[in-house]
Amino acid sequence: MRSRIQRASFRWVSQRISSLLICSSHGLQITRTQLGSKKGGQSIFRELALFQDYHGLPDFKKALVEFMAEIRGNKVSFDQNKIVLTAGATSANETLMFCLAEPGEAFLLPTPYYPGFDRDLKWRTGVEIVPIQCTSSNDFQITSSALEEAFHEARRRKLRVKGVLVTNPSNPLGTTMTRNELNLLLSFVTEKGIHLISDEIYSGTVFSSPGFVSILEVLKDRKCENSQVWDRVHIVYSLSKDLGLPGFRVGAIYSNDDTVVSAATKMSSFGLVSSQTQYLLSALLSDKKFTRNYISENKKRLKQRQTLLVKGLEKAGISCLESNAGLFCWVNMKHLLSSNTFTAEMELWKKIVHEVKLNISPGSSCHCTEPGWFRVCFANMSEETLNLAIQRLKSFVESMNSQSHHQMLKSSRRKSLAKWVFRLSFDHDHREPEER
Amino acid sequence: MRLLSRKATCNTHGQDSSYFLGWQEYEKNPYDEIKNPTGIIQMGLAENQLSFDLLESWLANNQDASGFKKDGQSIFRELALFQDYHGLPAFKKAMVEFMAEIRGNKVTFDQNKIVLTAGATSANETLMFCLAEPGEAFLLPTPYYPGFDRDLKWRTEVEIVPIQCTSVNDFKITAPALEEAFQEAQKRNLRVKGVLVTNPSNPLGTTITRNELNLLLSFITEKGIHLISDEIYSGTVFSSPGFVSIMEVLKDRNCESTQVWNRVHVVYSLSKDLGLPGFRVGAIYSNDDMVVSAATKMSSFGLVSSQTQYLLAALLSDKKFTRNYILENQTRLKQRQQLLVKGLEKAGISCLKSNAGLFCWVNLKHLLSSNTFDAEMELWKEIVHQVKLNISPGSSCHCTEPGWFRVCFANMSEETLNLAVQRLKSFVESMNNNRSHHQLLKNSRRKSLTSKWVFRLSFDHDRESEER
């Protein structure tokens, strides 16, 4: 079962590819995208088959940086000579670690963060992650005190901090970073003389205000072009989320530091993008009419789908962090925990997987400091399936409520006048908020 | 505080070697038959360009494979979403069957023991991460592929200790050479984790003999270490004695239930046999479940594009195609190698007798001004800049004897190869003329009557040898 969003998006892409097959293309000097076809009378298959230059297909890098600029409303532009192609963002993030840190050094990451980072950033590189603790008290935004605390924690653990890595928009929060947070981060890395990596792989999934602000935009606004920090900000991108093409393994590192670009380029030998794929996507992303339409249509559908999930969860008495991006919601199920502990979170998670039959991600796997939060994806299934999922969750919550009612009846048989007191307090704490 | 890592700022990527510098010179002044006929001919790149027509005609008859179609239906979305590091099952099946076919089906491979990687470059590095700690070492017979200095050492911090092979016995691996390398590692306080060989060899262009393979197996069994056999040129063996895979020897020695069975790993790729380096298709094959498991997870850092897996699954599943391709490709490689060998002979240059690969290991010792690597570098620069041929000097391959060069023959047209041979022939002739003329003048000015006559006679004799 495929989501309506995906079916339509893929149909769109397939149609684009077909139309490219028929008409002549501009600028790229190709007439067809299929292999074995002709380019000015010469077969391009041979060229592509032999093309293993780690500098990447120039047409593809050009199309990619223009696409990245378009996603940012063209408020910033990128230089195709500063981009390094990698086999997915997984490879990009690991490569940046190899370039920026020694084994045993550390990067600070705001929690909650994508579980894959534990493998991608640490495994073969020997680099450590020290969390920047964010909490629901301010919607998990990064604060300067949290940054300082993380820095000191690293110091206590005798780890030299080489930089901060943030995902913007955030996974798993589904929120864009505020301009305020970005400014805070820039000031922090400037003061400490360290790097900032901004993993912006969800940048094309921002579907409502406040809109996406890239770290490069803030750098530009602060006129940092000639400052030292300019060379210490690096961006990671990928086509896996925005275009829904994780199988094609297309990622990128963007950096203003020539040495980083040079080293990362050589390291990309260990994970180059297939020339066949570079060629296909170069044609796709060079079609500006297509990209313009795709970006806006994709956002509309994501927004519609997110709203479906949010409202459905509301009806089940479940709230989410208010989000404007991503392919998931950060869902608050604290009230369903038997106790405010991660053990209780695990219990709940197991129930949801085995009884409710929904696979959602528990906050602890994302290193969240507060139990009870779960990441729930909404863009990888059909609308019908999503509705079914919501229904199941609603039923589950209702059954938990009636269980607590049952619990109440049991208590009344067992206790003395105190039971009257208990019942009153139980009603207040547990039932009303759930029905919010 | 050092801002960037040591890896990013030092030279352990090995790309300052002449192997890559020659490449750069070529890029500045590349030969083109029409646009730049006096440019540098690229003979330092081991590419197989001889059999593209076979691939192209297959593609023309099987357009669904590159058009994201299966039986006329679009499978674009399935492929676009497929990022399972276990790889496309149909592709793994086709790969292991192709590998078996190349080995005359004398061995078979289990598709559950193969790990797909973005090229052999990624496969080799991944194996290092799986088998060794930073600071541990692998033994490699010299001469070896210059890229190994980057692929095996750079980010992994594993060391390479050479197994010195010499022209005395056609660069074959010997038991004393193996022992010596092991002792050298110990002297350097390096724990040896294994041996890595390339079979057929790059840059030698020879298959490893059964005797050497047995030697290797005995060695690693005794030492309790790993053996990696990089067999990326296995499909390029064009004449006898034919290719013997390490897997075949393991089988012949009934090693299936022994400990060494789990310590032998094969690396493969479609970059040389099929001429598809741009598509980034490599593989690790291992009988050790833990290695397969760890390498599979690590392949996340360099997965093969699903688009490419699909296309090649279709290609390699076509047995009629693969049967014909393997044969035809070998025929063409043989013919092209002969062209180069004979052409060099006419220029008085000999090569190591070879039966595989995309290159010849050429002996230019007699052109050196002295038996030193400095002289080799001098000669190399002359050949790159004046003769306008980019060939790879033996020193970049860690050869212990000066004067050997790797010369590729499968990455250009026949005409270009003939032109290259012609240029080399002219160069050798001019060297002869210069040398003999210059030497004559020097001698006649400096020496007495008797000596000069004696000298001239001996020199004439030497010249005859060169024209052999």
XYZ file of C-alpha atoms in Angstrom, chain B residues 76-436:
361
model
C 10.227 3.554 -9.974
C 8.774 4.065 -6.543
C 9.856 0.658 -5.256
C 13.400 1.376 -6.359
C 13.358 4.955 -5.123
C 12.464 3.743 -1.635
C 14.703 0.682 -1.574
C 17.613 1.422 0.777
C 17.921 -1.950 2.496
C 21.581 -2.565 3.142
C 20.989 -6.263 2.486
C 20.797 -5.283 -1.171
C 18.362 -6.168 -3.947
C 18.008 -9.966 -3.724
C 17.775 -10.408 -7.481
C 20.984 -8.452 -7.880
C 22.907 -10.409 -5.291
C 21.796 -13.639 -6.885
C 22.896 -12.442 -10.305
C 26.235 -11.228 -8.909
C 27.181 -14.483 -7.192
C 26.216 -16.476 -10.261
C 28.321 -14.197 -12.452
C 31.260 -14.592 -10.077
C 30.876 -18.366 -10.249
C 30.690 -18.266 -14.034
C 33.946 -16.326 -14.208
C 35.513 -19.112 -12.189
C 34.263 -21.711 -14.629
C 31.697 -22.720 -12.015
C 34.446 -24.541 -10.138
C 33.249 -22.731 -7.045
C 29.856 -21.357 -6.123
C 28.948 -18.441 -3.911
C 26.123 -18.030 -1.430
C 24.186 -14.797 -1.970
C 23.694 -14.475 1.774
C 27.405 -14.102 2.285
C 27.856 -11.215 -0.094
C 27.823 -7.560 0.959
C 27.299 -4.869 -1.668
C 29.436 -1.723 -1.440
C 30.000 1.421 -3.476
C 32.927 -0.007 -5.412
C 35.895 -2.144 -4.353
C 37.389 1.034 -2.830
C 34.629 0.949 -0.231
C 34.827 -2.845 0.131
C 38.528 -2.828 0.936
C 38.235 -0.024 3.470
C 35.256 -1.677 5.110
C 37.152 -4.955 5.477
C 39.962 -3.083 7.222
C 37.469 -1.574 9.664
C 36.090 -5.051 10.327
C 39.319 -6.960 10.658
C 41.852 -4.593 12.197
C 42.319 -1.926 14.859
C 44.102 1.343 14.205
C 47.809 0.593 14.332
C 47.514 -3.044 13.282
C 48.870 -4.192 9.947
C 48.192 -6.082 6.758
C 50.935 -7.587 4.591
C 50.791 -6.818 0.871
C 53.015 -8.228 -1.863
C 54.851 -5.549 -3.864
C 54.346 -4.117 -6.341
C 50.768 -3.198 -5.448
C 47.983 -0.841 -6.567
C 48.897 2.688 -5.346
C 45.304 3.322 -4.276
C 45.712 0.826 -1.426
C 47.744 3.351 0.512
C 44.605 5.461 0.728
C 41.939 2.777 0.764
C 43.465 0.532 3.427
C 45.266 3.054 5.638
C 43.829 6.547 5.527
C 40.737 6.611 7.700
C 41.253 3.198 9.253
C 44.806 3.906 10.485
C 45.800 0.381 9.583
C 49.413 -0.075 8.431
C 50.704 -1.824 5.321
C 53.909 -3.875 5.526
C 55.242 -4.975 2.138
C 56.029 -8.552 1.107
C 59.000 -7.863 -1.156
C 58.744 -9.586 -4.505
C 61.401 -9.301 -7.192
C 61.940 -9.886 -10.880
C 64.292 -12.749 -10.008
C 61.285 -15.067 -10.020
C 58.812 -12.906 -11.936
C 57.630 -11.197 -8.730
C 56.063 -14.341 -7.307
C 55.320 -14.583 -3.615
C 57.749 -16.823 -1.741
C 57.712 -18.307 1.735
C 60.833 -16.409 2.842
C 59.356 -13.142 1.595
C 56.225 -13.801 3.649
C 58.247 -14.618 6.754
C 60.441 -11.597 6.280
C 57.442 -9.296 6.041
C 55.979 -10.809 9.179
C 59.256 -10.279 11.049
C 59.522 -6.721 9.745
C 56.072 -5.997 11.147
C 57.089 -7.393 14.499
C 60.239 -5.275 14.450
C 57.977 -2.266 13.964
C 55.745 -3.448 16.823
C 52.837 -3.940 14.478
C 50.407 -6.776 15.055
C 49.726 -8.457 11.729
C 46.026 -9.164 11.145
C 46.269 -10.584 7.663
C 47.552 -10.651 4.109
C 45.895 -8.895 1.187
C 46.646 -10.000 -2.349
C 45.224 -8.891 -5.673
C 44.561 -11.840 -7.940
C 45.034 -11.353 -10.870
C 47.696 -8.881 -9.833
C 47.647 -5.165 -10.366
C 50.151 -4.008 -11.650
C 51.731 -7.270 -12.792
C 48.850 -8.532 -14.951
C 49.527 -12.102 -13.869
C 47.342 -14.644 -12.109
C 48.647 -15.966 -8.838
C 49.843 -19.548 -9.263
C 48.275 -22.439 -7.417
C 51.575 -22.879 -5.665
C 51.540 -19.327 -4.335
C 47.920 -19.690 -3.234
C 48.788 -22.843 -1.301
C 51.734 -21.038 0.242
C 49.468 -18.187 1.310
C 46.889 -20.506 2.823
C 49.525 -22.368 4.774
C 51.012 -19.098 5.960
C 47.784 -17.614 7.260
C 46.769 -20.913 8.792
C 50.032 -21.080 10.697
C 49.863 -17.467 11.833
C 46.129 -17.538 12.541
C 45.478 -14.449 10.444
C 43.158 -13.338 7.630
C 43.569 -13.496 3.880
C 41.827 -11.008 1.619
C 41.827 -11.858 -2.055
C 40.946 -8.846 -4.179
C 39.724 -10.547 -7.334
C 38.437 -7.540 -9.246
C 40.355 -8.515 -12.369
C 39.160 -12.126 -12.314
C 37.150 -11.676 -15.503
C 40.110 -10.276 -17.426
C 42.156 -13.475 -17.574
C 42.715 -14.037 -21.277
C 45.225 -16.861 -21.542
C 46.780 -19.750 -19.654
C 47.473 -20.698 -16.973
C 43.936 -19.422 -16.284
C 42.422 -18.070 -13.104
C 42.526 -20.033 -9.860
C 40.452 -18.462 -7.119
C 41.488 -18.798 -3.498
C 38.045 -20.302 -2.939
C 38.948 -23.133 -5.298
C 42.120 -23.903 -3.380
C 40.227 -23.840 -0.078
C 37.813 -26.335 -1.560
C 40.573 -28.541 -2.928
C 42.209 -28.597 0.489
C 38.872 -29.533 2.108
C 38.959 -26.497 4.338
C 35.187 -26.087 4.686
C 35.065 -27.024 8.329
C 38.350 -25.563 9.386
C 39.041 -22.280 11.104
C 40.819 -20.808 8.107
C 37.570 -21.065 6.100
C 36.237 -18.101 8.038
C 39.364 -16.070 7.597
C 39.410 -15.888 3.820
C 37.494 -13.004 2.257
C 37.049 -12.079 -1.376
C 36.596 -8.584 -2.799
C 34.946 -8.085 -6.159
C 33.713 -5.252 -8.373
C 32.200 -4.660 -11.811
C 34.572 -1.786 -12.567
C 37.184 -3.789 -14.437
C 35.454 -6.860 -15.852
C 32.398 -4.965 -17.095
C 34.073 -1.580 -17.453
C 31.544 0.168 -15.201
C 33.582 2.125 -12.634
C 31.074 4.980 -12.695
C 28.268 2.818 -11.355
C 30.065 2.052 -8.080
C 29.408 -1.640 -7.686
C 31.642 -3.570 -5.345
C 31.281 -6.525 -3.026
C 32.742 -8.313 -0.059
C 32.308 -12.068 0.158
C 33.020 -13.825 3.436
C 32.276 -17.128 5.128
C 32.434 -15.416 8.513
C 28.909 -14.465 9.618
C 30.122 -11.724 11.897
C 32.154 -10.150 9.136
C 29.162 -10.309 6.804
C 26.947 -8.820 9.489
C 29.292 -5.983 10.443
C 30.223 -5.210 6.845
C 26.540 -5.129 5.915
C 25.862 -2.468 8.519
C 28.949 -0.548 7.475
C 27.808 -0.629 3.876
C 25.287 2.038 4.973
C 28.140 4.443 4.373
C 28.400 3.416 0.743
C 25.349 1.614 -0.596
C 24.897 0.859 -4.272
C 22.193 2.973 -5.889
C 19.011 0.913 -6.215
C 18.632 2.249 -9.749
C 21.972 0.683 -10.607
C 21.313 -2.568 -8.744
C 18.141 -3.033 -10.756
C 19.780 -2.406 -14.115
C 22.696 -4.716 -13.420
C 20.492 -7.432 -11.931
C 18.745 -7.598 -15.274
C 22.024 -7.538 -17.200
C 23.779 -10.209 -15.176
C 20.722 -12.443 -15.025
C 20.850 -12.741 -18.790
C 23.057 -15.820 -18.950
C 23.290 -15.775 -22.730
C 24.687 -12.286 -22.462
C 27.143 -13.023 -19.654
C 28.456 -16.170 -21.328
C 29.135 -14.338 -24.532
C 30.457 -11.213 -22.829
C 33.006 -13.026 -20.708
C 34.429 -14.846 -23.736
C 34.397 -11.930 -26.138
C 35.881 -9.563 -23.569
C 38.763 -11.942 -22.911
C 39.403 -12.355 -26.640
C 39.615 -8.612 -27.156
C 41.829 -8.084 -24.134
C 44.226 -10.726 -25.383
C 44.406 -9.191 -28.821
C 45.026 -5.750 -27.371
C 47.700 -6.974 -24.983
C 49.464 -8.686 -27.869
C 49.456 -5.430 -29.788
C 51.199 -3.666 -26.961
C 53.665 -6.432 -26.170
C 54.742 -6.839 -29.798
C 54.929 -3.098 -30.310
C 57.147 -2.748 -27.271
C 59.320 -5.606 -28.467
C 59.999 -3.734 -31.674
C 61.139 -0.824 -29.545
C 63.461 -3.173 -27.724
C 61.344 -3.154 -24.611
C 60.313 -6.279 -22.776
C 57.371 -6.901 -20.428
C 56.679 -9.365 -17.693
C 54.842 -12.248 -19.342
C 51.202 -11.690 -18.444
C 47.881 -13.456 -18.879
C 45.393 -11.024 -17.329
C 44.530 -7.474 -16.441
C 44.269 -4.258 -18.403
C 47.990 -3.411 -18.382
C 51.505 -4.713 -18.920
C 54.337 -4.555 -16.422
C 57.050 -3.074 -18.569
C 60.806 -3.271 -18.080
C 62.529 0.020 -18.849
C 65.599 -0.611 -16.700
C 67.887 -0.344 -19.686
C 66.736 3.232 -20.230
C 67.662 4.378 -16.753
C 70.707 6.554 -16.370
C 71.439 4.653 -13.166
C 69.857 1.825 -11.238
C 68.090 4.183 -8.841
C 64.613 5.449 -8.164
C 65.814 8.961 -8.879
C 66.686 7.820 -12.352
C 63.293 6.145 -12.591
C 61.617 9.445 -11.720
C 63.748 11.264 -14.290
C 62.778 8.781 -16.936
C 59.135 8.962 -15.902
C 59.057 12.738 -16.194
C 60.633 12.538 -19.620
C 58.047 10.023 -20.711
C 55.159 12.106 -19.373
C 56.338 15.482 -20.607
C 58.312 14.742 -23.743
C 57.002 11.443 -25.021
C 53.552 12.518 -23.792
C 52.526 9.208 -22.315
C 51.131 8.897 -18.798
C 52.409 5.591 -17.507
C 52.781 4.584 -13.860
C 56.282 4.313 -12.383
C 57.020 1.200 -10.360
C 57.997 3.240 -7.334
C 54.409 4.461 -7.011
C 53.475 0.773 -6.752
C 56.162 0.252 -4.076
C 58.276 -1.915 -6.370
C 61.683 -2.627 -4.858
C 63.532 -2.494 -8.177
C 63.785 0.678 -10.236
C 62.881 0.678 -13.901
C 59.496 -1.045 -14.044
C 56.411 0.766 -15.311
C 52.743 -0.148 -15.593
C 51.322 0.590 -19.029
C 47.591 0.276 -19.650
C 46.235 -0.910 -22.976
C 42.490 -1.291 -22.665
C 41.388 2.291 -22.182
C 42.014 3.648 -25.668
C 41.436 2.833 -29.318
C 43.784 0.619 -31.287
C 44.988 3.631 -33.244
C 45.866 5.510 -30.083
C 47.697 2.498 -28.703
C 49.708 2.202 -31.913
C 50.512 5.897 -31.722
C 51.671 5.475 -28.126
C 53.893 2.576 -29.094
C 55.272 4.626 -31.970
C 56.084 7.546 -29.689
C 57.871 5.235 -27.310
C 59.809 3.632 -30.133
C 60.946 7.050 -31.368
C 61.925 8.011 -27.855
C 64.015 4.899 -27.367
C 65.703 5.415 -30.722
C 66.511 8.999 -29.900
C 67.892 7.926 -26.533
C 70.098 5.450 -28.312
C 71.297 8.057 -30.763
C 71.920 10.625 -28.090
C 73.632 8.229 -25.834
C 75.874 6.653 -28.374
